[in-house]
Tab-separated table of C-alpha atoms in Angstrom:
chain	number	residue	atom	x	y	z
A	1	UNK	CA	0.000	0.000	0.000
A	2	UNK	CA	1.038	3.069	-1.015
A	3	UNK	CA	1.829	5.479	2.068
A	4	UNK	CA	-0.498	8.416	2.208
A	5	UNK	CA	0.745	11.726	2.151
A	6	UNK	CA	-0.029	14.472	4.875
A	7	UNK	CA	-0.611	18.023	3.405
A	8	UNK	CA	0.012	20.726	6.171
A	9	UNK	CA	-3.059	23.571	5.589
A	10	UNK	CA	-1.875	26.561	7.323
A	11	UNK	CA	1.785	27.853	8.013
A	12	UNK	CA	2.082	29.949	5.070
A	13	UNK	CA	-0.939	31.822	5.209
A	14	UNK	CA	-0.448	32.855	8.716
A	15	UNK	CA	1.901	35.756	8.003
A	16	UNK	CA	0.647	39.599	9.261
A	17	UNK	CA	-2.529	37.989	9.524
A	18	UNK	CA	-3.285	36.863	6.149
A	19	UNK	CA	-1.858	35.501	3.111
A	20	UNK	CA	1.437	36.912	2.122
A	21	UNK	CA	3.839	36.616	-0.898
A	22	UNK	CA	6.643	35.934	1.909
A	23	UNK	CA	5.004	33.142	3.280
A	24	UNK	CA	4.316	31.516	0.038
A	25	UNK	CA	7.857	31.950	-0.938
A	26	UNK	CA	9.567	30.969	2.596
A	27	UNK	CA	7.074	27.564	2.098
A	28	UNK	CA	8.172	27.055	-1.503
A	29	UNK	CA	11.766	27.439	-0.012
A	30	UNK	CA	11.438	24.984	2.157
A	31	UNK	CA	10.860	22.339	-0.286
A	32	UNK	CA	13.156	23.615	-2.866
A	33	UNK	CA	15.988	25.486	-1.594
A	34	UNK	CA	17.636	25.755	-4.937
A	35	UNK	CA	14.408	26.941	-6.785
A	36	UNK	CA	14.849	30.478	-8.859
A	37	UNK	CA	11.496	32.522	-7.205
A	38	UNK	CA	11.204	35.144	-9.603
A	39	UNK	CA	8.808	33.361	-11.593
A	40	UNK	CA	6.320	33.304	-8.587
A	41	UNK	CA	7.128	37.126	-7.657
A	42	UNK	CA	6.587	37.692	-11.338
A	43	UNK	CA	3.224	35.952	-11.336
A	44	UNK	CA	2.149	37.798	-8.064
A	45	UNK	CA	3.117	41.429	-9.633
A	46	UNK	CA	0.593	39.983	-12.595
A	47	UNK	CA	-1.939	38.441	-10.394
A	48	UNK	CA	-1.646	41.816	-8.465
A	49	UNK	CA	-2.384	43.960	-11.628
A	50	UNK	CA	-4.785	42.190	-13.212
A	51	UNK	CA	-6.972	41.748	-9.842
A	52	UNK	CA	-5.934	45.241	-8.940
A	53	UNK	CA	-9.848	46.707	-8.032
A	54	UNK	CA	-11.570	43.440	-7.729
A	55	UNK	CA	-12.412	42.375	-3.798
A	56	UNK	CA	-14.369	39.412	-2.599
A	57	UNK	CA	-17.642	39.361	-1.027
A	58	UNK	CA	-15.248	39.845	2.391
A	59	UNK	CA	-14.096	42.979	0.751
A	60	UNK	CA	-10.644	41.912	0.983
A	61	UNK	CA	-8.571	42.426	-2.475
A	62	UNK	CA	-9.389	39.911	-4.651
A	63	UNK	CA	-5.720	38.811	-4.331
A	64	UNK	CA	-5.743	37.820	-1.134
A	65	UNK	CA	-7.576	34.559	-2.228
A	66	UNK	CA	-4.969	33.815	-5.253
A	67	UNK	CA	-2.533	33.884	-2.248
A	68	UNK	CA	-3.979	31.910	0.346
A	69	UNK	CA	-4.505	29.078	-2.888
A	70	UNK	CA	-0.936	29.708	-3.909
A	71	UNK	CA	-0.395	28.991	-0.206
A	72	UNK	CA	-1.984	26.069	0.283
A	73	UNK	CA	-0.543	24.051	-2.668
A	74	UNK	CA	3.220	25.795	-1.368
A	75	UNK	CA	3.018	23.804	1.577
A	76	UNK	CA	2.480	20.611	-0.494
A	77	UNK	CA	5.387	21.011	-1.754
A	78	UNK	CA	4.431	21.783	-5.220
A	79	UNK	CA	7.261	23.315	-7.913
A	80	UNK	CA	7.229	27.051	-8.295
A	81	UNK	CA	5.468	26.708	-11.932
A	82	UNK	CA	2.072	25.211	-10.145
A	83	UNK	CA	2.401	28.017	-7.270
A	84	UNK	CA	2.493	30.486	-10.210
A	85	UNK	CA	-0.275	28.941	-11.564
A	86	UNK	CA	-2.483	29.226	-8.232
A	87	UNK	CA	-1.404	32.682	-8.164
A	88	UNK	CA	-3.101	33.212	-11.444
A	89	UNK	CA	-5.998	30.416	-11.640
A	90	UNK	CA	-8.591	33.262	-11.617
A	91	UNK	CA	-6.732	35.718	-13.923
A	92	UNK	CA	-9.434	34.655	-17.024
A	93	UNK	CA	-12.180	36.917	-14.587
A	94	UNK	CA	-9.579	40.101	-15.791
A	95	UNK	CA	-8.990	42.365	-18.950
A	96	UNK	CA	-5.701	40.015	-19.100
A	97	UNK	CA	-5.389	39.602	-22.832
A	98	UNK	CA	-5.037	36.204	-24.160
A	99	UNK	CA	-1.221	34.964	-24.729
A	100	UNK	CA	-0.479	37.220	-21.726
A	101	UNK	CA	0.270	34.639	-19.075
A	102	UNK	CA	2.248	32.567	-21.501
A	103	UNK	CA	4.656	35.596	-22.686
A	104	UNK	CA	4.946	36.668	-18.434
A	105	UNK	CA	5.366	33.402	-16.731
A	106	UNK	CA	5.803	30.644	-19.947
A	107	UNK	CA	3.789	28.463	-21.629
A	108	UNK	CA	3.472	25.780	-19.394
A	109	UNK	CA	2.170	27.456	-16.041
A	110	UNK	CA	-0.260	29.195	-19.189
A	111	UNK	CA	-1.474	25.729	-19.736
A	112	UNK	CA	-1.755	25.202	-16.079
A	113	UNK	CA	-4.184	28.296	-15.585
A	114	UNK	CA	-6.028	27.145	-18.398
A	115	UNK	CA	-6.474	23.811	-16.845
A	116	UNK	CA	-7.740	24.299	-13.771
A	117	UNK	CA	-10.908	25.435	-15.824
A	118	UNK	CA	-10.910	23.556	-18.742
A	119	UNK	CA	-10.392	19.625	-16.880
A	120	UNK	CA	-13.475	18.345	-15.203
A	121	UNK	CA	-12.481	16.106	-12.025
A	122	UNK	CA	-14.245	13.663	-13.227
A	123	UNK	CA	-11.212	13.579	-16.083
A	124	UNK	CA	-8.629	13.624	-13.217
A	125	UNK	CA	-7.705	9.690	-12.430
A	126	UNK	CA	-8.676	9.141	-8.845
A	127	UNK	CA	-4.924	8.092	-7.704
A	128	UNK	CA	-4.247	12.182	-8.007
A	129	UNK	CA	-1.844	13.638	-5.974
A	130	UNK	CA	-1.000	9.826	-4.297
A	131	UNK	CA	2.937	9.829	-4.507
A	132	UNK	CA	4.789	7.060	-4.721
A	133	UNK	CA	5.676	7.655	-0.993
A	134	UNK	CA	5.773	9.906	1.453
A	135	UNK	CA	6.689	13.030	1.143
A	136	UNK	CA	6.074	16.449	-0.438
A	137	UNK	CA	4.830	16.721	-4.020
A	138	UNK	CA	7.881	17.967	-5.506
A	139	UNK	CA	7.129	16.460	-8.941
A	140	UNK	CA	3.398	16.538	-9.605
A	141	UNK	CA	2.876	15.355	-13.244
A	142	UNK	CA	0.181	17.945	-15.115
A	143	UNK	CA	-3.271	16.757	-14.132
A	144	UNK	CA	-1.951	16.003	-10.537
A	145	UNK	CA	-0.617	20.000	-10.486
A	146	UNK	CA	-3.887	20.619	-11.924
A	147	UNK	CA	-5.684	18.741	-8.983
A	148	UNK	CA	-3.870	20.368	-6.179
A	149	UNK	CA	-4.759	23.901	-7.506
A	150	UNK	CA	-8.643	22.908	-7.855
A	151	UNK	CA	-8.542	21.301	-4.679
A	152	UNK	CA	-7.112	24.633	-2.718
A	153	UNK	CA	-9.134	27.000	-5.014
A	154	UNK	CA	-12.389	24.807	-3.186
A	155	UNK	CA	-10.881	24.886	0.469
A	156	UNK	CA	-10.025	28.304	0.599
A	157	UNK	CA	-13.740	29.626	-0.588
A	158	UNK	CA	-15.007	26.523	1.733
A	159	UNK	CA	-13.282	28.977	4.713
A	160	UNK	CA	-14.830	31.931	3.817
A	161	UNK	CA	-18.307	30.644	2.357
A	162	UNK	CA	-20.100	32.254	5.453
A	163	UNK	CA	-19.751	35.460	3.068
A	164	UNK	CA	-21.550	33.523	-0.015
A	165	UNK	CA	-25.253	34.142	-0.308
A	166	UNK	CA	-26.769	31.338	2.242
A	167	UNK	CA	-29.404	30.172	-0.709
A	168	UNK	CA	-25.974	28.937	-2.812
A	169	UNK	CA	-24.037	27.999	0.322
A	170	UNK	CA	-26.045	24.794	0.772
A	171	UNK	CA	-25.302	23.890	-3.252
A	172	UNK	CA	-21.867	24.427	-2.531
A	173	UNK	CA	-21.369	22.712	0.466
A	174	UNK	CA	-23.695	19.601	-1.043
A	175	UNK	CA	-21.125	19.369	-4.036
A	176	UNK	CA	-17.842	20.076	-1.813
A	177	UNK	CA	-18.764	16.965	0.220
A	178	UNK	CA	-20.076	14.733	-2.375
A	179	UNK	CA	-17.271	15.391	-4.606
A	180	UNK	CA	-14.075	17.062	-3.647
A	181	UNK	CA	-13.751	16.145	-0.389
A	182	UNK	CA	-14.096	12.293	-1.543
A	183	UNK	CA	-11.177	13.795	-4.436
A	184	UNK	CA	-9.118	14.936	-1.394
A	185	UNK	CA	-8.872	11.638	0.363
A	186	UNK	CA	-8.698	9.492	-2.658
A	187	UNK	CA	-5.689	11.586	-3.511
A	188	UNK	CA	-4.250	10.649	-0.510
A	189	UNK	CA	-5.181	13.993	1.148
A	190	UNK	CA	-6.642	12.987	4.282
A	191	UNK	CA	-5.852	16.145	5.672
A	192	UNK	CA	-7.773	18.345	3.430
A	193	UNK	CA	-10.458	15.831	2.821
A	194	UNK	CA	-11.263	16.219	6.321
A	195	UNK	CA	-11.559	19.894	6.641
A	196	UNK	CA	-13.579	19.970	3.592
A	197	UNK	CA	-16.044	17.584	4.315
A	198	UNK	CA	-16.008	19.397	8.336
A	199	UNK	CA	-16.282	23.208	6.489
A	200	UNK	CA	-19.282	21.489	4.565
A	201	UNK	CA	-21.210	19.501	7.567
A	202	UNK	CA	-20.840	22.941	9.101
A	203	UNK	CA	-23.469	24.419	6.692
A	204	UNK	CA	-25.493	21.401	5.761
A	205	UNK	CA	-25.545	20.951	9.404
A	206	UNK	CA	-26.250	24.151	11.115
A	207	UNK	CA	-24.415	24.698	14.094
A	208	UNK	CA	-25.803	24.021	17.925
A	209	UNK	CA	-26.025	27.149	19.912
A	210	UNK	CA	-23.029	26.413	21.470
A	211	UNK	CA	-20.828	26.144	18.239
A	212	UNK	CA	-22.829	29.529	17.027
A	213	UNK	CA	-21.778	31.466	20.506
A	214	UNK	CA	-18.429	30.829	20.246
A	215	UNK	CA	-18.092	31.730	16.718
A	216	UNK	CA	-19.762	34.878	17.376
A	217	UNK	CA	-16.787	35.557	20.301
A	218	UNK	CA	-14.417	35.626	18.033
A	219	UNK	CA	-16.273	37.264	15.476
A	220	UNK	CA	-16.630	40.248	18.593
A	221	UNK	CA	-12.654	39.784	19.279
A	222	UNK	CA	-11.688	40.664	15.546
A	223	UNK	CA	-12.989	44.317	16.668
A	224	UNK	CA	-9.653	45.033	18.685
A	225	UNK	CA	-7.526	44.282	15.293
A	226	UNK	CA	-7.210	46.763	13.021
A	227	UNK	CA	-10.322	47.422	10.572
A	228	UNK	CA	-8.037	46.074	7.549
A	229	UNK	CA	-7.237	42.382	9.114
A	230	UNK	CA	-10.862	41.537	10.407
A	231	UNK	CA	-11.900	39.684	7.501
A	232	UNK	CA	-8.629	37.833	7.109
A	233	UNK	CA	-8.531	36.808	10.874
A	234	UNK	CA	-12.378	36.196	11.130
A	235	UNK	CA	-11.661	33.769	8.372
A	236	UNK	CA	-9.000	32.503	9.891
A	237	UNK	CA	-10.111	31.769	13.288
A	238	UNK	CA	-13.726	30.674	12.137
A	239	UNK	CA	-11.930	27.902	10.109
A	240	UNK	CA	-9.834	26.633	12.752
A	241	UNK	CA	-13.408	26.354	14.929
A	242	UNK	CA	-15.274	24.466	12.379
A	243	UNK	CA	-12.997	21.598	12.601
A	244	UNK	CA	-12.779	21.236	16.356
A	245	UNK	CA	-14.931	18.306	17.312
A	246	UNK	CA	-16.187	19.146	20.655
A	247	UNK	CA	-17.376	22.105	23.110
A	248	UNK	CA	-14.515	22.132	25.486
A	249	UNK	CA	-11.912	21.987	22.341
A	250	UNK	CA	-13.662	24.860	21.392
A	251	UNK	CA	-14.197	26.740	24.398
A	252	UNK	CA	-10.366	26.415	25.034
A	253	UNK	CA	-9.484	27.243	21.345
A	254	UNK	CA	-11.589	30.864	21.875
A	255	UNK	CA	-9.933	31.390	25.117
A	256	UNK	CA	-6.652	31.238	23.906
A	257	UNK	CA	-7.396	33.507	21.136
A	258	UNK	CA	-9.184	35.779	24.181
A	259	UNK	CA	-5.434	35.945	25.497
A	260	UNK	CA	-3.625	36.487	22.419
A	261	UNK	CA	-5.947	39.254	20.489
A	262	UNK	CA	-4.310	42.211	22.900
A	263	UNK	CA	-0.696	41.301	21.494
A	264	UNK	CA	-1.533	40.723	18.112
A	265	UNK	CA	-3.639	43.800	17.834
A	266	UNK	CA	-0.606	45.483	19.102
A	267	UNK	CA	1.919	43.632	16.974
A	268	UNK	CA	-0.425	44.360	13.563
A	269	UNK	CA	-0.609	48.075	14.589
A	270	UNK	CA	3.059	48.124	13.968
A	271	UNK	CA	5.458	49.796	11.527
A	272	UNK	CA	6.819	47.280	9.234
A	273	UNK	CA	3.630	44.626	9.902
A	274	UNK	CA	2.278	45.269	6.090
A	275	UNK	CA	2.135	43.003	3.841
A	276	UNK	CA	4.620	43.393	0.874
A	277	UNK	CA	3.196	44.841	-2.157
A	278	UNK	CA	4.724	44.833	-5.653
């Protein structure tokens, strides 16, 4: 049996309170030291034009999401080209004209981008991302790279669909645990299986009164942060609760971040705490 590989969900979107190009790069550069990253700063400085304007139904810039995707397949493991291409797996929503991508950021994370729209899943063969052991995916082959782009893409809006209209949240919830959640753990990403089919139950399940009080704590903590980093930490910390399995894991989960909002608030009101920006 093939051993099952462990994808780690968080560390490199957990920098000044929200996705960050350093974070993706510092997690890229732990699985490739010797990897060239100006081809992801390039794609960022086009993701970051191209999106410049749009927001999410948060309100956050639009490129916060490419990041926290670009993120999430970084800490996979994933070569720089498929981090480029999460970067940019939204950039056909832009005025980007067509050849664009390929001439910035070559031809092959331009077939990537295209990809992740044009493949169903159901043309993806089930063994996806399942390397031969494990291990980071340092060497996806194309429709794997494709896969692990999707897959993030779906867990990142699965963490902030309590901002999607609630009459499509149940549709997308329905289809995230009937079909990529199953993807996720026959791809051998129990890890991200889980939270997807957890983020799902969450809405197809509504919440007992205790789960909704202590989400609305720490929706009343993100008021000491500063206005800008709200959204990114409601998201944040909302996620983290909708996988804990019981009250007291809970209760001691929005304690701790009772504790720790003072500091951060003071640590985010800082000189220097921006994000960098191309």
């Amino acid at each position: 049996m093939k051993a099952r590989h462990r994808l780690r969900l968080r560390p490199a979107v957990r920098h000044g309170g929200g996705p960050s190009l350093d974070g993706v790069l510092g997690a890229v550069r732990a699985h490739h030291p010797d990897a060239d990253l100006a081809l992801i700063e390039r794609a960022h400085g086009e993701a970051a034009h191209w999106h410049e304007g749009q927001t999410r139904r948060s309100g956050d810039p639009f490129l916060t999401h490419c990041l926290a995707v670009a993120a999430i397949v970084a800490d996979a493991g994933v070569p720089p080209a498929v981090v480029c291409a999460a970067l940019l797996h939204d950039i056909e929503d832009t005025p980007c004209p067509p050849g664009h991508v390929s001439k910035s950021v070559g031809p092959y994370v331009a077939e990537l981008v295209s990809d992740v729209r044009a493949i169903k899943l159901g043309q993806i063969p089930p063994g996806g991302l399942q390397p031969d052991g494990a291990g980071p995916l340092t060497r996806p082959t194309h429709e794997e790279a494709v896969l692990a782009v999707r897959l993030a893409d779906r867990l990142h809006n699965m963490r902030t669909i309590a901002f999607v209209a609630p009459a499509k949240q149940h549709g997308k919830a329905r289809e995230t645990i009937e079909v990529f959640a199953p993807l996720a753990r026959a791809a051998g990403l129990a890890g991200m299986g889980r939270e997807l089919h957890d983020l799902s139950a969450a809405v197809l399940q509504p919440a007992p009164a205790a789960f909704a009080g202590a989400a609305r704590s720490l929706t009343l903590l993100t008021l000491l942060l500063p206005a800008t980093r709200r959204a990114r930490w409601r998201e944040e910390w909302h996620a983290e609760l909708a996988v804990l399995p019981t009250r007291r894991t809970r209760t001691r989960f929005v304690l701790r971040v009772l504790l720790g909002t003072p500091r951060l608030s003071l640590a985010l009101r800082r000189p220097g705490r921006q994000e960098r920006r191309r």
